[in-house]
Amino acid sequence: MAENHDKEQPLHGKKLPLSQRRRLRGKIKSHDFAGNRYKIIWQKPEKGAWGLCEDNAAPEKTLHVSPNLVEYDFLSTCLDEAIHACNFSLSNDHVDEMASSITDFLWRIGFRLEED
C-alpha cells in the first residue's frame, strides 16, 4: 500500500515547475545575508554543484542555486548557500551538516513550496 503512495508523492517532493522557476527569477534577484548583499542567480553553477556562494569579502557577491531540483534538494541547497553567505568562514562539512539537519527538520514539519 505505501509503495503506491510513494509513487504518487515522491519522498523528496516534486521538481519545481517551470512557472515557479520563472517566478523565482523575476521576484527574488538579491538578498541581504548578515549584512552582505548578494545577487541571487537561479541557475546551476558552472562547477557542477547544485549551488555556490561567493566569499562575502568579494566585491560582487553572488549566490547561485539550481532551481531544477526536487523540493527537498532545492530547500537543502538554498539553506546550504544561505549559511555560507551568513558565515563564509565555516567549513563545508559543518555547513553541509547544518543545512541537512535544518532541511530534515523543516521537511518533517511539512515545509513544501506553495502551488501556483
Coordinates of C-alpha atoms in Angstrom, one line a residue:
M1 CA 0.0 0.0 0.0
A2 CA 2.7 2.5 0.9
E3 CA 4.5 1.8 -2.3
N4 CA 1.7 3.2 -4.4
H5 CA 1.5 6.3 -2.2
D6 CA 5.3 6.8 -2.6
K7 CA 4.9 6.7 -6.4
E8 CA 2.1 9.4 -6.3
Q9 CA 4.0 11.7 -3.9
P10 CA 7.8 11.2 -4.1
L11 CA 9.6 11.1 -0.8
H12 CA 11.6 14.3 -1.6
G13 CA 8.8 16.2 -3.3
K14 CA 8.2 17.2 -6.9
K15 CA 10.5 19.0 -9.3
L16 CA 9.9 22.8 -9.4
P17 CA 7.6 23.6 -12.3
L18 CA 8.8 26.0 -14.9
S19 CA 6.3 28.6 -13.7
Q20 CA 7.8 28.6 -10.2
R21 CA 11.3 28.8 -11.6
R22 CA 10.3 31.8 -13.7
R23 CA 8.6 33.5 -10.7
L24 CA 11.8 33.0 -8.6
R25 CA 13.9 34.6 -11.3
G26 CA 11.6 37.6 -11.5
K27 CA 10.8 38.0 -7.9
I28 CA 14.0 37.3 -5.9
K29 CA 17.0 38.9 -7.5
S30 CA 19.0 39.8 -4.4
H31 CA 19.0 39.2 -0.6
D32 CA 20.9 40.5 2.4
F33 CA 22.6 37.8 4.5
A34 CA 24.1 39.0 7.8
G35 CA 24.7 42.5 6.4
N36 CA 26.1 41.4 3.0
R37 CA 24.0 41.9 -0.1
Y38 CA 24.1 39.0 -2.6
K39 CA 22.9 38.9 -6.1
I40 CA 20.8 35.7 -6.5
I41 CA 21.4 33.7 -9.7
W42 CA 18.8 31.0 -10.2
Q43 CA 20.8 28.6 -12.3
K44 CA 23.2 25.7 -11.7
P45 CA 26.7 27.0 -11.2
E46 CA 29.4 26.1 -13.8
K47 CA 31.3 24.0 -11.3
G48 CA 28.7 21.2 -11.3
A49 CA 27.3 21.7 -7.8
W50 CA 23.7 22.4 -7.1
G51 CA 24.7 25.7 -5.5
L52 CA 27.6 28.1 -5.0
C53 CA 28.2 31.1 -2.7
E54 CA 31.0 33.5 -3.2
D55 CA 33.0 34.8 -0.3
N56 CA 31.3 37.7 1.5
A57 CA 34.5 39.7 1.0
A58 CA 34.1 39.6 -2.8
P59 CA 33.2 42.9 -4.4
E60 CA 30.4 41.4 -6.4
K61 CA 28.8 38.8 -4.2
T62 CA 26.7 36.2 -5.9
L63 CA 24.8 33.2 -4.7
H64 CA 23.8 30.5 -7.3
V65 CA 21.1 27.9 -6.8
S66 CA 19.9 25.5 -9.4
P67 CA 16.1 25.7 -9.5
N68 CA 15.9 22.5 -11.5
L69 CA 15.7 20.2 -8.4
V70 CA 13.1 18.4 -6.4
E71 CA 11.7 20.4 -3.5
Y72 CA 13.8 18.7 -0.8
D73 CA 17.1 19.2 -2.6
F74 CA 16.1 22.8 -3.5
L75 CA 15.4 23.6 0.1
S76 CA 18.7 21.9 1.2
T77 CA 20.7 23.8 -1.4
C78 CA 19.1 27.2 -0.5
L79 CA 19.9 26.6 3.2
D80 CA 23.4 25.5 2.5
E81 CA 24.2 28.5 0.4
A82 CA 22.4 30.9 2.8
I83 CA 24.5 29.6 5.7
H84 CA 27.7 30.1 3.7
A85 CA 26.5 33.7 2.9
C86 CA 25.9 34.4 6.6
N87 CA 29.3 32.9 7.7
F88 CA 31.7 32.1 4.9
S89 CA 34.4 31.1 7.4
L90 CA 32.6 27.8 8.3
S91 CA 33.9 24.6 6.8
N92 CA 31.9 23.0 4.0
D93 CA 31.4 19.9 6.2
H94 CA 30.0 21.9 9.0
V95 CA 27.7 23.9 6.7
D96 CA 26.5 20.7 5.0
E97 CA 25.7 19.2 8.4
M98 CA 23.8 22.2 9.5
A99 CA 21.9 22.5 6.2
S100 CA 21.0 18.8 6.2
S101 CA 19.8 19.0 9.8
I102 CA 17.6 22.1 9.2
T103 CA 16.3 20.6 5.9
D104 CA 15.3 17.4 7.6
F105 CA 13.5 19.3 10.4
L106 CA 11.6 21.7 8.0
W107 CA 10.7 18.7 5.8
R108 CA 9.3 16.8 8.8
I109 CA 7.2 19.7 9.9
G110 CA 5.6 20.0 6.4
F111 CA 7.6 22.6 4.5
R112 CA 6.7 22.4 0.8
L113 CA 6.7 25.0 -1.9
E114 CA 3.3 26.5 -2.4
E115 CA 1.4 25.6 -5.6
D116 CA 0.8 28.2 -8.3

